[in-house]
PDB file of C-alpha atoms and ligand atoms in Angstrom:
ATOM      1  CA  MET A  27       0.000   0.000   0.000  1.00  0.00           C
ATOM      2  CA  PRO A  28       1.401   3.445  -0.906  1.00  0.00           C
ATOM      3  CA  ARG A  29       2.350   5.715   1.927  1.00  0.00           C
ATOM      4  CA  LEU A  30       2.534   9.365   0.961  1.00  0.00           C
ATOM      5  CA  THR A  31       3.604  12.233   3.134  1.00  0.00           C
ATOM      6  CA  ARG A  32       3.280  14.935   0.517  1.00  0.00           C
ATOM      7  CA  GLY A  33       2.173  15.395  -3.056  1.00  0.00           C
ATOM      8  CA  SER A  34       0.456  17.823  -5.304  1.00  0.00           C
ATOM      9  CA  SER A  35      -3.226  17.104  -4.814  1.00  0.00           C
ATOM     10  CA  LEU A  36      -5.104  15.790  -1.807  1.00  0.00           C
ATOM     11  CA  ALA A  37      -8.764  14.836  -1.429  1.00  0.00           C
ATOM     12  CA  LEU A  38     -10.246  14.869   2.064  1.00  0.00           C
ATOM     13  CA  LEU A  39     -13.532  13.144   2.861  1.00  0.00           C
ATOM     14  CA  GLY A  40     -15.437  14.997   5.575  1.00  0.00           C
ATOM     15  CA  ALA A  41     -15.678  18.784   5.586  1.00  0.00           C
ATOM     16  CA  SER A  42     -15.986  19.342   9.333  1.00  0.00           C
ATOM     17  CA  GLY A  43     -13.975  21.412  11.817  1.00  0.00           C
ATOM     18  CA  HIS A  44     -11.685  18.414  12.251  1.00  0.00           C
ATOM     19  CA  GLY A  45     -11.413  18.320   8.458  1.00  0.00           C
ATOM     20  CA  ARG A  46     -10.233  21.917   8.455  1.00  0.00           C
ATOM     21  CA  VAL A  47      -7.469  21.068  10.925  1.00  0.00           C
ATOM     22  CA  VAL A  48      -6.466  18.107   8.749  1.00  0.00           C
ATOM     23  CA  ALA A  49      -6.397  20.360   5.667  1.00  0.00           C
ATOM     24  CA  ASP A  50      -4.317  22.968   7.499  1.00  0.00           C
ATOM     25  CA  THR A  51      -1.928  20.234   8.680  1.00  0.00           C
ATOM     26  CA  ALA A  52      -1.666  18.864   5.141  1.00  0.00           C
ATOM     27  CA  HIS A  53      -1.000  22.340   3.778  1.00  0.00           C
ATOM     28  CA  ALA A  54       1.809  22.821   6.334  1.00  0.00           C
ATOM     29  CA  ALA A  55       3.196  19.410   5.345  1.00  0.00           C
ATOM     30  CA  GLY A  56       3.512  20.492   1.716  1.00  0.00           C
ATOM     31  CA  TRP A  57       0.296  19.278   0.077  1.00  0.00           C
ATOM     32  CA  SER A  58      -1.382  21.649  -2.341  1.00  0.00           C
ATOM     33  CA  GLY A  59      -4.547  21.379  -4.378  1.00  0.00           C
ATOM     34  CA  ILE A  60      -6.499  20.318  -1.278  1.00  0.00           C
ATOM     35  CA  ALA A  61     -10.206  19.672  -1.861  1.00  0.00           C
ATOM     36  CA  PHE A  62     -13.017  18.325   0.304  1.00  0.00           C
ATOM     37  CA  PHE A  63     -15.767  15.856  -0.427  1.00  0.00           C
ATOM     38  CA  ASP A  64     -18.795  15.671   1.841  1.00  0.00           C
ATOM     39  CA  ASP A  65     -22.307  14.301   1.433  1.00  0.00           C
ATOM     40  CA  ARG A  66     -23.721  17.676   2.453  1.00  0.00           C
ATOM     41  CA  PHE A  67     -22.703  18.928  -1.014  1.00  0.00           C
ATOM     42  CA  PRO A  68     -24.181  20.955  -2.821  1.00  0.00           C
ATOM     43  CA  ALA A  69     -25.573  22.715   0.267  1.00  0.00           C
ATOM     44  CA  LEU A  70     -22.013  22.817   1.590  1.00  0.00           C
ATOM     45  CA  ARG A  71     -19.568  24.225  -0.953  1.00  0.00           C
ATOM     46  CA  ALA A  72     -16.600  25.314   1.158  1.00  0.00           C
ATOM     47  CA  ASN A  73     -14.807  24.404   4.379  1.00  0.00           C
ATOM     48  CA  GLY A  74     -12.705  27.398   5.384  1.00  0.00           C
ATOM     49  CA  PRO A  75     -10.536  28.353   2.404  1.00  0.00           C
ATOM     50  CA  TRP A  76     -10.997  24.939   0.732  1.00  0.00           C
ATOM     51  CA  GLU A  77     -13.605  23.978  -1.851  1.00  0.00           C
ATOM     52  CA  VAL A  78     -16.098  21.132  -1.335  1.00  0.00           C
ATOM     53  CA  ARG A  79     -16.188  19.435  -4.744  1.00  0.00           C
ATOM     54  CA  GLY A  80     -18.911  16.855  -4.264  1.00  0.00           C
ATOM     55  CA  GLY A  81     -20.248  14.046  -2.122  1.00  0.00           C
ATOM     56  CA  SER A  82     -18.530  10.773  -1.264  1.00  0.00           C
ATOM     57  CA  GLU A  83     -19.675   9.084  -4.472  1.00  0.00           C
ATOM     58  CA  ALA A  84     -18.091  11.886  -6.500  1.00  0.00           C
ATOM     59  CA  LEU A  85     -14.841  11.168  -4.699  1.00  0.00           C
ATOM     60  CA  PHE A  86     -14.997   7.490  -5.639  1.00  0.00           C
ATOM     61  CA  GLU A  87     -15.630   8.467  -9.269  1.00  0.00           C
ATOM     62  CA  THR A  88     -12.578  10.775  -9.383  1.00  0.00           C
ATOM     63  CA  LEU A  89     -10.089   8.892  -7.181  1.00  0.00           C
ATOM     64  CA  GLY A  90      -7.482   8.778  -9.930  1.00  0.00           C
ATOM     65  CA  ALA A  91      -7.267  12.568 -10.012  1.00  0.00           C
ATOM     66  CA  TYR A  92      -5.632  12.766  -6.570  1.00  0.00           C
ATOM     67  CA  ASP A  93      -2.123  11.985  -5.356  1.00  0.00           C
ATOM     68  CA  GLY A  94      -3.483  11.298  -1.907  1.00  0.00           C
ATOM     69  CA  VAL A  95      -6.824  10.668  -0.219  1.00  0.00           C
ATOM     70  CA  LEU A  96      -7.601  10.748   3.489  1.00  0.00           C
ATOM     71  CA  VAL A  97     -10.772  10.487   5.549  1.00  0.00           C
ATOM     72  CA  ALA A  98     -11.037  13.566   7.763  1.00  0.00           C
ATOM     73  CA  ILE A  99     -14.064  12.503   9.810  1.00  0.00           C
ATOM     74  CA  GLY A 100     -13.769  12.813  13.589  1.00  0.00           C
ATOM     75  CA  ASP A 101     -16.117   9.943  14.447  1.00  0.00           C
ATOM     76  CA  ASN A 102     -13.906   6.872  14.795  1.00  0.00           C
ATOM     77  CA  ALA A 103     -16.259   4.233  13.418  1.00  0.00           C
ATOM     78  CA  ALA A 104     -17.293   6.352  10.422  1.00  0.00           C
ATOM     79  CA  ARG A 105     -13.688   7.325   9.679  1.00  0.00           C
ATOM     80  CA  LEU A 106     -12.523   3.716   9.710  1.00  0.00           C
ATOM     81  CA  ARG A 107     -15.476   2.510   7.618  1.00  0.00           C
ATOM     82  CA  HIS A 108     -14.865   5.078   4.876  1.00  0.00           C
ATOM     83  CA  HIS A 109     -11.104   4.522   5.061  1.00  0.00           C
ATOM     84  CA  LEU A 110     -11.483   0.777   4.444  1.00  0.00           C
ATOM     85  CA  ARG A 111     -13.857   1.424   1.558  1.00  0.00           C
ATOM     86  CA  LEU A 112     -11.424   3.838  -0.066  1.00  0.00           C
ATOM     87  CA  ARG A 113      -8.551   1.418   0.452  1.00  0.00           C
ATOM     88  CA  GLU A 114     -10.517  -1.378  -1.202  1.00  0.00           C
ATOM     89  CA  ALA A 115     -11.279   0.956  -4.119  1.00  0.00           C
ATOM     90  CA  GLY A 116      -7.529   1.367  -4.654  1.00  0.00           C
ATOM     91  CA  ALA A 117      -7.221   4.977  -3.434  1.00  0.00           C
ATOM     92  CA  LEU A 118      -3.726   6.299  -2.759  1.00  0.00           C
ATOM     93  CA  ILE A 119      -4.196   6.686   0.975  1.00  0.00           C
ATOM     94  CA  ALA A 120      -2.186   9.569   2.439  1.00  0.00           C
ATOM     95  CA  THR A 121      -0.483   9.744   5.819  1.00  0.00           C
ATOM     96  CA  ILE A 122      -0.138  13.310   7.071  1.00  0.00           C
ATOM     97  CA  VAL A 123       2.350  14.553   9.657  1.00  0.00           C
ATOM     98  CA  HIS A 124       2.583  18.201  10.633  1.00  0.00           C
ATOM     99  CA  PRO A 125       6.160  19.491  10.176  1.00  0.00           C
ATOM    100  CA  ARG A 126       6.147  20.517  13.837  1.00  0.00           C
ATOM    101  CA  ALA A 127       5.225  17.069  15.108  1.00  0.00           C
ATOM    102  CA  TRP A 128       7.782  14.424  16.018  1.00  0.00           C
ATOM    103  CA  VAL A 129       7.332  10.888  14.727  1.00  0.00           C
ATOM    104  CA  SER A 130      10.249   8.625  15.549  1.00  0.00           C
ATOM    105  CA  PRO A 131      11.737   6.927  12.501  1.00  0.00           C
ATOM    106  CA  HIS A 132      11.708   3.831  14.698  1.00  0.00           C
ATOM    107  CA  SER A 133       7.922   3.849  14.999  1.00  0.00           C
ATOM    108  CA  ARG A 134       5.191   2.784  12.546  1.00  0.00           C
ATOM    109  CA  LEU A 135       2.374   4.995  11.352  1.00  0.00           C
ATOM    110  CA  GLY A 136      -0.400   3.394   9.336  1.00  0.00           C
ATOM    111  CA  PRO A 137      -1.963   4.788   6.150  1.00  0.00           C
ATOM    112  CA  GLY A 138      -4.796   7.232   6.590  1.00  0.00           C
ATOM    113  CA  SER A 139      -3.415   8.453   9.911  1.00  0.00           C
ATOM    114  CA  VAL A 140      -2.785  12.080  10.769  1.00  0.00           C
ATOM    115  CA  VAL A 141      -0.431  13.605  13.344  1.00  0.00           C
ATOM    116  CA  MET A 142      -1.216  17.202  14.264  1.00  0.00           C
ATOM    117  CA  ALA A 143       1.088  20.031  15.311  1.00  0.00           C
ATOM    118  CA  GLY A 144       3.062  19.526  18.507  1.00  0.00           C
ATOM    119  CA  ALA A 145       2.293  15.812  18.788  1.00  0.00           C
ATOM    120  CA  MET A 146       5.047  13.320  19.640  1.00  0.00           C
ATOM    121  CA  ILE A 147       5.270   9.654  18.739  1.00  0.00           C
ATOM    122  CA  ASN A 148       8.244   7.915  20.278  1.00  0.00           C
ATOM    123  CA  ILE A 149      10.400   4.937  19.388  1.00  0.00           C
ATOM    124  CA  GLY A 150       8.763   1.550  19.030  1.00  0.00           C
ATOM    125  CA  ALA A 151       5.200   2.892  18.816  1.00  0.00           C
ATOM    126  CA  GLU A 152       2.906   1.118  16.358  1.00  0.00           C
ATOM    127  CA  ILE A 153       0.045   3.245  15.113  1.00  0.00           C
ATOM    128  CA  GLY A 154      -2.694   1.644  13.046  1.00  0.00           C
ATOM    129  CA  GLU A 155      -4.650   2.938  10.073  1.00  0.00           C
ATOM    130  CA  ALA A 156      -6.964   5.978  10.114  1.00  0.00           C
ATOM    131  CA  VAL A 157      -5.683   7.063  13.526  1.00  0.00           C
ATOM    132  CA  ILE A 158      -5.720  10.665  14.768  1.00  0.00           C
ATOM    133  CA  VAL A 159      -2.905  11.790  17.048  1.00  0.00           C
ATOM    134  CA  ASN A 160      -4.217  15.244  17.742  1.00  0.00           C
ATOM    135  CA  THR A 161      -2.597  18.557  18.669  1.00  0.00           C
ATOM    136  CA  SER A 162       0.144  18.250  21.316  1.00  0.00           C
ATOM    137  CA  ALA A 163      -0.786  14.670  22.214  1.00  0.00           C
ATOM    138  CA  SER A 164       2.005  12.248  23.066  1.00  0.00           C
ATOM    139  CA  VAL A 165       2.289   8.543  22.381  1.00  0.00           C
ATOM    140  CA  ASP A 166       5.320   7.170  24.126  1.00  0.00           C
ATOM    141  CA  HIS A 167       7.648   4.272  23.404  1.00  0.00           C
ATOM    142  CA  ASP A 168       6.187   0.898  22.433  1.00  0.00           C
ATOM    143  CA  CYS A 169       2.530   1.975  22.522  1.00  0.00           C
ATOM    144  CA  VAL A 170       0.247   0.023  20.183  1.00  0.00           C
ATOM    145  CA  LEU A 171      -2.768   1.896  18.779  1.00  0.00           C
ATOM    146  CA  GLY A 172      -5.375  -0.026  16.805  1.00  0.00           C
ATOM    147  CA  ASP A 173      -7.049   1.190  13.638  1.00  0.00           C
ATOM    148  CA  GLY A 174      -9.436   4.130  13.969  1.00  0.00           C
ATOM    149  CA  VAL A 175      -8.149   5.320  17.369  1.00  0.00           C
ATOM    150  CA  HIS A 176      -8.273   9.021  18.272  1.00  0.00           C
ATOM    151  CA  VAL A 177      -5.852  10.475  20.826  1.00  0.00           C
ATOM    152  CA  SER A 178      -7.329  13.922  21.506  1.00  0.00           C
ATOM    153  CA  PRO A 179      -5.414  17.165  21.980  1.00  0.00           C
ATOM    154  CA  GLY A 180      -3.081  17.188  24.946  1.00  0.00           C
ATOM    155  CA  ALA A 181      -3.688  13.545  25.899  1.00  0.00           C
ATOM    156  CA  HIS A 182      -0.654  11.553  26.991  1.00  0.00           C
ATOM    157  CA  LEU A 183      -0.008   7.837  26.709  1.00  0.00           C
ATOM    158  CA  ALA A 184       2.967   6.571  28.708  1.00  0.00           C
ATOM    159  CA  GLY A 185       5.172   3.766  27.419  1.00  0.00           C
ATOM    160  CA  GLY A 186       3.736   0.413  26.395  1.00  0.00           C
ATOM    161  CA  VAL A 187       0.060   1.426  26.411  1.00  0.00           C
ATOM    162  CA  THR A 188      -2.243  -0.614  24.155  1.00  0.00           C
ATOM    163  CA  VAL A 189      -5.361   1.046  22.750  1.00  0.00           C
ATOM    164  CA  GLY A 190      -7.943  -1.123  20.987  1.00  0.00           C
ATOM    165  CA  GLU A 191      -9.547  -0.390  17.637  1.00  0.00           C
ATOM    166  CA  GLY A 192     -11.792   2.652  17.522  1.00  0.00           C
ATOM    167  CA  ALA A 193     -11.085   3.781  21.094  1.00  0.00           C
ATOM    168  CA  TRP A 194     -11.127   7.498  21.869  1.00  0.00           C
ATOM    169  CA  ILE A 195      -8.790   9.066  24.418  1.00  0.00           C
ATOM    170  CA  GLY A 196     -10.367  12.370  25.466  1.00  0.00           C
ATOM    171  CA  ILE A 197      -8.738  15.750  25.599  1.00  0.00           C
ATOM    172  CA  GLY A 198      -6.074  16.085  28.291  1.00  0.00           C
ATOM    173  CA  ALA A 199      -6.383  12.492  29.532  1.00  0.00           C
ATOM    174  CA  SER A 200      -3.319  10.636  30.831  1.00  0.00           C
ATOM    175  CA  VAL A 201      -2.720   6.912  30.646  1.00  0.00           C
ATOM    176  CA  ARG A 202      -0.195   5.134  32.874  1.00  0.00           C
ATOM    177  CA  HIS A 203       2.492   2.926  31.363  1.00  0.00           C
ATOM    178  CA  GLY A 204       1.556  -0.571  30.255  1.00  0.00           C
ATOM    179  CA  ILE A 205      -2.227  -0.011  30.490  1.00  0.00           C
ATOM    180  CA  ARG A 206      -4.569  -1.774  28.054  1.00  0.00           C
ATOM    181  CA  ILE A 207      -7.656   0.069  26.829  1.00  0.00           C
ATOM    182  CA  GLY A 208     -10.308  -2.003  25.093  1.00  0.00           C
ATOM    183  CA  ALA A 209     -11.698  -1.472  21.594  1.00  0.00           C
ATOM    184  CA  GLY A 210     -14.306   1.243  21.267  1.00  0.00           C
ATOM    185  CA  THR A 211     -13.769   2.559  24.789  1.00  0.00           C
ATOM    186  CA  LEU A 212     -14.050   6.286  25.413  1.00  0.00           C
ATOM    187  CA  VAL A 213     -11.755   7.862  28.000  1.00  0.00           C
ATOM    188  CA  GLY A 214     -13.324  11.125  29.152  1.00  0.00           C
ATOM    189  CA  ALA A 215     -11.665  14.511  29.067  1.00  0.00           C
ATOM    190  CA  GLY A 216      -9.008  14.921  31.750  1.00  0.00           C
ATOM    191  CA  ALA A 217      -9.209  11.335  33.024  1.00  0.00           C
ATOM    192  CA  ALA A 218      -6.232   9.547  34.559  1.00  0.00           C
ATOM    193  CA  VAL A 219      -6.228   5.891  33.539  1.00  0.00           C
ATOM    194  CA  VAL A 220      -4.305   3.751  36.030  1.00  0.00           C
ATOM    195  CA  ARG A 221      -6.088   0.401  35.532  1.00  0.00           C
ATOM    196  CA  ASP A 222      -6.919  -1.527  32.350  1.00  0.00           C
ATOM    197  CA  LEU A 223     -10.278  -0.641  30.802  1.00  0.00           C
ATOM    198  CA  PRO A 224     -12.519  -3.198  29.054  1.00  0.00           C
ATOM    199  CA  PRO A 225     -13.897  -2.675  25.544  1.00  0.00           C
ATOM    200  CA  GLY A 226     -16.902  -0.487  24.915  1.00  0.00           C
ATOM    201  CA  VAL A 227     -17.060   1.525  28.141  1.00  0.00           C
ATOM    202  CA  THR A 228     -16.910   5.254  28.854  1.00  0.00           C
ATOM    203  CA  ALA A 229     -14.510   5.950  31.703  1.00  0.00           C
ATOM    204  CA  ILE A 230     -14.047   9.275  33.487  1.00  0.00           C
ATOM    205  CA  GLY A 231     -12.274  10.798  36.447  1.00  0.00           C
ATOM    206  CA  CYS A 232      -9.087  10.376  38.388  1.00  0.00           C
ATOM    207  CA  PRO A 233      -8.603   7.472  38.682  1.00  0.00           C
ATOM    208  CA  ALA A 234     -10.734   6.697  35.630  1.00  0.00           C
ATOM    209  CA  ARG A 235     -13.758   4.495  36.294  1.00  0.00           C
ATOM    210  CA  PRO A 236     -16.545   3.437  33.933  1.00  0.00           C
ATOM    211  CA  LEU A 237     -19.401   5.941  33.907  1.00  0.00           C
ATOM    212  CA  ASN A 238     -22.487   4.517  35.572  1.00  0.00           C
ATOM    213  CA  ARG A 239     -25.379   5.234  33.198  1.00  0.00           C
ATOM    214  CA  THR A 240     -28.183   3.574  35.232  1.00  0.00           C
TER     215      THR A 240
HETATM  216  C1  COA B 325     -17.112  11.471  29.124  1.00  0.00           C
HETATM  217  C2  COA B 325     -18.056  12.113  28.153  1.00  0.00           C
HETATM  218  C3  COA B 325     -18.098  11.322  26.854  1.00  0.00           C
HETATM  219  C4  COA B 325     -19.444  12.103  28.773  1.00  0.00           C
HETATM  220  O1  COA B 325     -20.322  12.751  27.940  1.00  0.00           O
HETATM  221  P1  COA B 325     -21.889  12.565  28.174  1.00  0.00           P
HETATM  222  O2  COA B 325     -22.255  11.134  27.989  1.00  0.00           O
HETATM  223  O3  COA B 325     -22.584  13.570  27.300  1.00  0.00           O
HETATM  224  O4  COA B 325     -22.078  12.835  29.702  1.00  0.00           O
HETATM  225  P2  COA B 325     -22.638  14.129  30.436  1.00  0.00           P
HETATM  226  O5  COA B 325     -22.005  15.386  29.920  1.00  0.00           O
HETATM  227  O6  COA B 325     -24.141  14.028  30.431  1.00  0.00           O
HETATM  228  O7  COA B 325     -22.124  13.910  31.923  1.00  0.00           O
HETATM  229  C5  COA B 325     -22.560  12.842  32.728  1.00  0.00           C
HETATM  230  C6  COA B 325     -21.931  13.028  34.090  1.00  0.00           C
HETATM  231  O8  COA B 325     -20.521  12.779  33.997  1.00  0.00           O
HETATM  232  C7  COA B 325     -19.772  13.955  34.352  1.00  0.00           C
HETATM  233  N1  COA B 325     -18.685  14.040  33.381  1.00  0.00           N
HETATM  234  C8  COA B 325     -18.782  14.105  32.032  1.00  0.00           C
HETATM  235  N2  COA B 325     -17.582  14.131  31.471  1.00  0.00           N
HETATM  236  C9  COA B 325     -16.697  14.070  32.477  1.00  0.00           C
HETATM  237  C10 COA B 325     -15.290  14.053  32.519  1.00  0.00           C
HETATM  238  N3  COA B 325     -14.564  14.074  31.383  1.00  0.00           N
HETATM  239  N4  COA B 325     -14.671  13.972  33.725  1.00  0.00           N
HETATM  240  C11 COA B 325     -15.407  13.942  34.874  1.00  0.00           C
HETATM  241  N5  COA B 325     -16.753  13.951  34.884  1.00  0.00           N
HETATM  242  C12 COA B 325     -17.388  14.023  33.696  1.00  0.00           C
HETATM  243  C13 COA B 325     -20.753  15.100  34.222  1.00  0.00           C
HETATM  244  O9  COA B 325     -20.377  16.167  35.082  1.00  0.00           O
HETATM  245  C14 COA B 325     -22.046  14.438  34.641  1.00  0.00           C
HETATM  246  O10 COA B 325     -22.065  14.320  36.040  1.00  0.00           O
HETATM  247  P3  COA B 325     -23.442  14.526  36.870  1.00  0.00           P
HETATM  248  O11 COA B 325     -24.371  13.472  36.347  1.00  0.00           O
HETATM  249  O12 COA B 325     -23.024  14.357  38.258  1.00  0.00           O
HETATM  250  O13 COA B 325     -23.883  15.899  36.503  1.00  0.00           O
HETATM  251  C15 COA B 325     -17.637  13.574  27.767  1.00  0.00           C
HETATM  252  O14 COA B 325     -17.909  14.495  28.830  1.00  0.00           O
HETATM  253  C16 COA B 325     -16.166  13.684  27.447  1.00  0.00           C
HETATM  254  O15 COA B 325     -15.289  13.831  28.299  1.00  0.00           O
HETATM  255  N6  COA B 325     -15.901  13.610  26.114  1.00  0.00           N
HETATM  256  C17 COA B 325     -14.556  13.760  25.562  1.00  0.00           C
HETATM  257  C18 COA B 325     -14.536  15.042  24.741  1.00  0.00           C
HETATM  258  C19 COA B 325     -13.200  15.274  24.103  1.00  0.00           C
HETATM  259  O16 COA B 325     -12.166  14.846  24.562  1.00  0.00           O
HETATM  260  N7  COA B 325     -13.212  15.944  22.972  1.00  0.00           N
HETATM  261  C20 COA B 325     -11.999  16.143  22.204  1.00  0.00           C
HETATM  262  C21 COA B 325     -12.359  16.517  20.818  1.00  0.00           C
HETATM  263  S1  COA B 325     -10.931  16.684  19.811  1.00  0.00           S
END
């Protein structure tokens, strides 16, 4: 599978606020000719300074016109679903790293992933596909992040943390070394995770505990 870090034209699926940050990051990383696709087209024709050219089907019809394609949808499940569809359709999936982020050359970053400004990914980390490592987040040595994970702005994962597919680490959360977070789990804003979390829960607080919804 091709892994691009820059090129001349980039198509982004999902013209949201997150999409704007992805576009800005891509621009800083050297991409030009950035265009959005979003199913709200034609009602939605622009996202910040970037044009919305059509809906998702229009993107599939014009895939060959782009040097890179990336899904810029914040919702983890939707992002991963569209990413896999694009991959199967043979799209050149981009990987975007802000020039002011640090990604160790001794780490792995999967296609369709984006690393925002100020983020750090240290040696031995393995980052899956369609992952977001957001502004000023840190992913320390030997962490393993499944596909479709989102590490929100300012969240910190200590060494050897495992995060299951589609999990979401909320803004400013901290995760102690060696912790395992299950697939699809949501760690609330500002939480401190000091014990493993099972799949599919929402955990908040310090120490983080599953939110009781009864
Ligand atoms: C955890 C979270 C998902 C809960 O959202 P929710 O289901 O809408 O829950 P509510 O806002 O109704 O809150 C339910 C209770 O949990 C508390 N709570 C919610 N989020 C909390 C958090 N992060 N830490 C501590 N308590 C929290 C609320 O105060 C409320 O308590 P109460 O019932 O005593 O009033 C959400 O607050 C959160 O933290 N989301 C992460 C957002 C984020 O990181 N965004 C980054 C975007 S890049």
